[in-house]
Short mmCIF file of C-alpha atoms in Angstrom, two decimals:
data_model
loop_
_atom_site.label_atom_id
_atom_site.label_comp_id
_atom_site.label_asym_id
_atom_site.label_seq_id
_atom_site.Cartn_x
_atom_site.Cartn_y
_atom_site.Cartn_z
CA MET A 1 -2.33 -20.06 75.84
CA THR A 2 -2.04 -22.63 73.29
CA PRO A 3 0.66 -22.65 70.50
CA SER A 4 -2.12 -21.68 67.60
CA SER A 5 -3.58 -18.96 69.76
CA ALA A 6 -0.11 -17.45 70.57
CA THR A 7 0.71 -17.56 66.89
CA GLY A 8 -2.73 -15.80 66.17
CA GLN A 9 -1.73 -13.01 68.46
CA ARG A 10 1.57 -12.48 67.04
CA LEU A 11 0.29 -12.09 63.45
CA ALA A 12 -2.66 -9.92 64.41
CA PRO A 13 -1.08 -6.93 63.11
CA LEU A 14 -1.10 -8.32 59.61
CA ALA A 15 -5.02 -9.14 59.85
CA GLN A 16 -5.94 -5.83 58.38
CA LYS A 17 -3.25 -5.25 56.12
CA PRO A 18 -4.36 -4.38 52.53
CA ALA A 19 -3.12 -6.56 49.64
CA GLY A 20 -0.22 -4.99 47.72
CA GLN A 21 0.81 -3.07 50.91
CA LEU A 22 3.73 -3.90 53.21
CA LEU A 23 3.93 -3.20 57.03
CA ILE A 24 7.11 -1.78 57.36
CA HIS A 25 9.04 -0.96 60.68
CA GLU A 26 11.80 0.86 59.38
CA ILE A 27 14.20 1.68 56.54
CA TYR A 28 17.53 2.91 57.17
CA ARG A 29 21.11 3.16 55.73
CA SER A 30 24.17 1.85 57.89
CA ILE A 31 26.86 -0.42 58.07
CA GLN A 32 25.94 -4.27 57.58
CA GLY A 33 26.83 -5.87 60.77
CA GLU A 34 26.75 -9.54 59.87
CA SER A 35 27.31 -12.29 57.29
CA THR A 36 30.13 -12.27 54.73
CA PHE A 37 28.65 -8.67 53.77
CA ALA A 38 29.84 -7.34 56.81
CA GLY A 39 31.33 -4.15 56.85
CA LEU A 40 29.68 -2.71 53.70
CA PRO A 41 27.29 0.10 53.54
CA CYS A 42 23.72 -1.36 53.26
CA VAL A 43 20.28 -0.06 53.17
CA PHE A 44 17.93 -2.12 55.58
CA VAL A 45 14.39 -2.83 55.03
CA ARG A 46 12.97 -4.07 58.14
CA LEU A 47 9.33 -5.41 58.09
CA ALA A 48 7.22 -5.45 61.18
CA VAL A 49 5.70 -8.59 62.74
CA CYS A 50 7.33 -11.91 63.75
CA ASP A 51 5.66 -15.16 64.66
CA ALA A 52 8.67 -16.26 66.76
CA ARG A 53 9.71 -15.09 70.40
CA CYS A 54 13.07 -15.96 70.62
CA VAL A 55 14.78 -15.70 74.05
CA TRP A 56 17.37 -13.32 73.05
CA CYS A 57 15.75 -11.33 70.29
CA ASP A 58 16.94 -7.80 69.93
CA THR A 59 14.44 -6.56 67.83
CA PRO A 60 10.94 -6.99 69.84
CA HIS A 61 10.34 -3.11 68.77
CA ALA A 62 9.43 -4.78 65.51
CA PHE A 63 6.77 -7.28 66.59
CA THR A 64 3.92 -4.57 66.41
CA GLN A 65 5.10 -1.38 65.51
CA GLY A 66 5.14 -0.48 61.61
CA SER A 67 3.35 1.58 58.89
CA LEU A 68 1.65 0.57 55.73
CA ALA A 69 3.61 1.20 52.38
CA SER A 70 3.39 0.21 48.88
CA ILE A 71 6.11 -1.96 46.99
CA ASP A 72 6.46 1.24 44.77
CA ASP A 73 7.13 3.38 47.85
CA VAL A 74 9.65 1.04 49.53
CA LEU A 75 11.57 0.80 46.06
CA LYS A 76 11.68 4.79 46.08
CA ARG A 77 13.07 4.96 49.39
CA VAL A 78 15.82 2.16 48.81
CA LEU A 79 16.80 3.54 45.74
CA GLU A 80 16.83 7.26 47.16
CA CYS A 81 19.84 5.79 49.47
CA ARG A 82 21.91 5.31 46.42
CA CYS A 83 23.56 2.20 47.78
CA PRO A 84 24.03 -1.02 45.89
CA LEU A 85 23.58 -3.67 48.77
CA VAL A 86 20.09 -3.94 50.54
CA GLU A 87 18.90 -6.31 53.18
CA ILE A 88 15.19 -7.38 53.86
CA THR A 89 14.98 -8.44 57.47
CA GLY A 90 12.40 -8.24 60.22
CA GLY A 91 10.67 -9.29 62.24
CA GLU A 92 9.97 -12.31 60.00
CA PRO A 93 9.85 -10.73 56.24
CA LEU A 94 8.38 -14.11 54.73
CA LEU A 95 5.34 -13.39 56.47
CA GLN A 96 4.17 -10.75 54.06
CA GLU A 97 3.64 -12.18 50.75
CA GLU A 98 4.32 -8.90 49.04
CA VAL A 99 8.07 -9.11 49.98
CA PHE A 100 8.76 -11.43 47.29
CA VAL A 101 7.52 -8.89 44.58
CA LEU A 102 9.92 -6.37 46.45
CA MET A 103 12.89 -8.57 46.40
CA THR A 104 12.59 -9.20 42.39
CA ARG A 105 11.92 -5.60 41.89
CA LEU A 106 15.04 -4.66 43.88
CA ALA A 107 17.00 -7.29 42.20
CA ASP A 108 15.73 -6.08 38.59
CA ARG A 109 17.42 -2.62 39.72
CA GLY A 110 20.96 -4.41 39.96
CA LEU A 111 20.95 -4.21 43.30
CA THR A 112 22.66 -6.86 45.66
CA VAL A 113 19.65 -8.24 47.71
CA LEU A 114 20.00 -10.17 51.04
CA LEU A 115 17.18 -11.79 52.75
CA GLU A 116 17.64 -12.26 56.49
CA THR A 117 14.90 -14.94 57.62
CA SER A 118 14.14 -17.23 60.54
CA GLY A 119 14.32 -20.60 58.68
CA ALA A 120 10.87 -21.21 59.87
CA HIS A 121 9.05 -20.54 56.46
CA ASP A 122 9.35 -21.63 52.77
CA VAL A 123 12.04 -19.90 50.97
CA GLY A 124 11.33 -21.71 47.73
CA PRO A 125 9.61 -18.67 46.40
CA VAL A 126 12.37 -16.47 46.64
CA ASP A 127 14.26 -14.81 43.61
CA PRO A 128 17.26 -16.76 42.97
CA ARG A 129 19.27 -13.76 42.82
CA VAL A 130 18.78 -12.90 46.45
CA HIS A 131 21.35 -14.00 48.93
CA ILE A 132 19.64 -15.89 51.56
CA ILE A 133 20.92 -15.48 55.24
CA MET A 134 18.93 -18.11 57.04
CA ASP A 135 18.96 -18.90 60.79
CA LEU A 136 18.57 -22.59 62.10
CA LYS A 137 17.45 -21.89 65.79
CA CYS A 138 19.26 -23.35 68.55
CA PRO A 139 17.43 -25.07 71.16
CA ASP A 140 18.02 -22.08 73.88
CA SER A 141 16.19 -19.75 71.65
CA GLY A 142 12.92 -21.48 72.57
CA GLU A 143 12.02 -21.80 68.82
CA SER A 144 14.04 -24.87 67.44
CA ALA A 145 10.79 -26.73 67.02
CA GLY A 146 9.87 -24.20 64.17
CA ASN A 147 13.15 -24.77 61.89
CA ARG A 148 11.81 -26.01 58.61
CA TRP A 149 14.39 -28.49 57.85
CA ALA A 150 13.09 -28.64 54.13
CA ASN A 151 14.51 -25.18 53.30
CA LEU A 152 18.24 -27.08 53.55
CA ASP A 153 17.19 -28.48 50.15
CA LEU A 154 16.06 -25.22 48.61
CA LEU A 155 19.18 -23.15 49.79
CA LYS A 156 21.52 -22.55 46.80
CA PRO A 157 25.50 -23.01 47.52
CA SER A 158 25.66 -19.18 47.99
CA GLY A 159 23.24 -19.39 51.08
CA GLN A 160 24.45 -18.53 54.48
CA ILE A 161 23.10 -20.41 57.53
CA LYS A 162 23.45 -18.60 61.11
CA PHE A 163 23.41 -20.21 64.41
CA VAL A 164 23.18 -17.92 67.33
CA ILE A 165 24.52 -19.63 70.21
CA ALA A 166 23.63 -18.84 73.93
CA SER A 167 25.47 -21.91 75.88
CA LYS A 168 27.73 -25.00 75.27
CA ALA A 169 24.65 -27.18 74.85
CA ASP A 170 23.49 -24.87 71.82
CA PHE A 171 26.99 -24.99 70.36
CA ASP A 172 27.02 -29.14 70.74
CA TRP A 173 23.69 -29.18 69.05
CA THR A 174 24.82 -26.76 66.30
CA VAL A 175 28.26 -29.39 65.57
CA GLN A 176 25.58 -32.24 65.39
CA THR A 177 23.42 -30.51 63.14
CA ILE A 178 26.17 -29.35 60.87
CA ARG A 179 27.71 -33.11 60.65
CA ALA A 180 24.05 -34.58 60.24
CA TYR A 181 23.20 -32.37 57.43
CA ASP A 182 26.83 -32.14 55.98
CA LEU A 183 26.07 -28.12 56.21
CA ASP A 184 29.97 -27.17 56.33
CA ARG A 185 30.41 -28.85 52.87
CA ARG A 186 27.44 -27.10 51.18
CA PHE A 187 26.92 -23.48 52.82
CA THR A 188 28.78 -20.69 54.53
CA LEU A 189 27.97 -21.05 58.00
CA LEU A 190 28.01 -18.22 60.50
CA LEU A 191 28.20 -18.75 64.42
CA SER A 192 27.19 -15.82 66.34
CA PRO A 193 27.39 -15.47 70.25
CA VAL A 194 24.34 -14.17 71.84
CA PHE A 195 25.14 -10.68 72.44
CA SER A 196 22.91 -10.44 75.67
CA LEU A 197 20.04 -12.33 76.97
CA SER A 198 16.67 -11.31 78.22
CA PRO A 199 16.62 -10.11 81.89
CA ASN A 200 14.13 -12.83 82.50
CA THR A 201 16.71 -15.48 82.17
CA ASN A 202 19.43 -16.62 84.85
CA ALA A 203 21.85 -17.54 82.09
CA ALA A 204 24.84 -15.75 81.17
CA ALA A 205 25.62 -14.49 77.46
CA VAL A 206 28.55 -16.65 75.68
CA GLN A 207 31.58 -14.67 75.72
CA PRO A 208 33.23 -14.57 72.01
CA ALA A 209 36.24 -16.16 73.60
CA GLU A 210 34.65 -19.11 74.87
CA LEU A 211 32.76 -19.72 71.21
CA ALA A 212 36.27 -19.16 69.49
CA GLN A 213 37.55 -22.12 71.61
CA TRP A 214 34.74 -24.09 71.16
CA LEU A 215 34.98 -23.77 67.47
CA LEU A 216 38.83 -24.30 67.09
CA GLU A 217 38.26 -27.54 69.29
CA SER A 218 35.46 -28.91 66.97
CA GLY A 219 37.36 -28.86 64.03
CA LEU A 220 34.67 -27.37 62.00
CA GLN A 221 35.13 -24.92 59.10
CA ALA A 222 32.69 -22.30 59.99
CA ARG A 223 33.12 -18.44 60.28
CA LEU A 224 32.46 -17.00 63.79
CA GLN A 225 31.08 -13.79 63.66
CA LEU A 226 30.05 -10.66 65.96
CA GLN A 227 27.41 -8.29 65.45
CA LEU A 228 29.78 -5.47 64.11
CA HIS A 229 27.15 -2.80 64.63
CA LYS A 230 26.92 -3.34 68.16
CA PHE A 231 30.60 -2.57 68.56
CA ILE A 232 30.33 0.50 66.55
CA TRP A 233 27.22 2.11 68.09
CA ASP A 234 25.41 1.78 71.46
CA PRO A 235 24.10 -2.08 71.43
CA GLN A 236 20.42 -0.48 71.94
CA ALA A 237 20.63 2.05 69.29
CA ARG A 238 17.99 1.48 66.56
CA GLY A 239 18.25 2.64 62.78
CA VAL A 240 22.04 1.62 62.97
#
């Protein structure tokens, strides 16, 4: 299968989506598990469909499962949660153009809006009030070729860049990338060990203590983060 045909298959669930509608996988209130907002109650709006297939992806159920909702419906459901913090995630939320209007309308209501995105799509149209948490995919993810480096010039200083690290090679790549783009002087950096790997790979997940040691030895001023929700609840639990 060619890369273009694979991408076409991955985007197929959006092919018949009506304009003005969003394909939503789930909406729920929980504890934010990542970023500098970790520990806070947060409403998660998870959009369906992703054009990436990271080896360690923990939400493959969002690739194809979703139901249609209008922007008004999503806004209503979020506001009913009575929570001042909301994160738009996926899947890859920027695949659905209606998400830009949704984020603006949420911000207009006075909510603190977070966007978690893969880094493969243009973040330029995102409302400036939104806090962007953007991945840079490391090589072991299998998706590093999709990194959109131009996004680094579009992020505000409040932007956060996340590296999910599956190996020492991933960490070394992270250090080189941070230094090449002077990222530790420009943004908040989040280094997260892969919690678990696909059963189809022979590699072992990076242990938090290993990553902590590598970080200390590197001299970088970056934040090591663990996925808090996976320690509070069963790592396979959904809707938390």
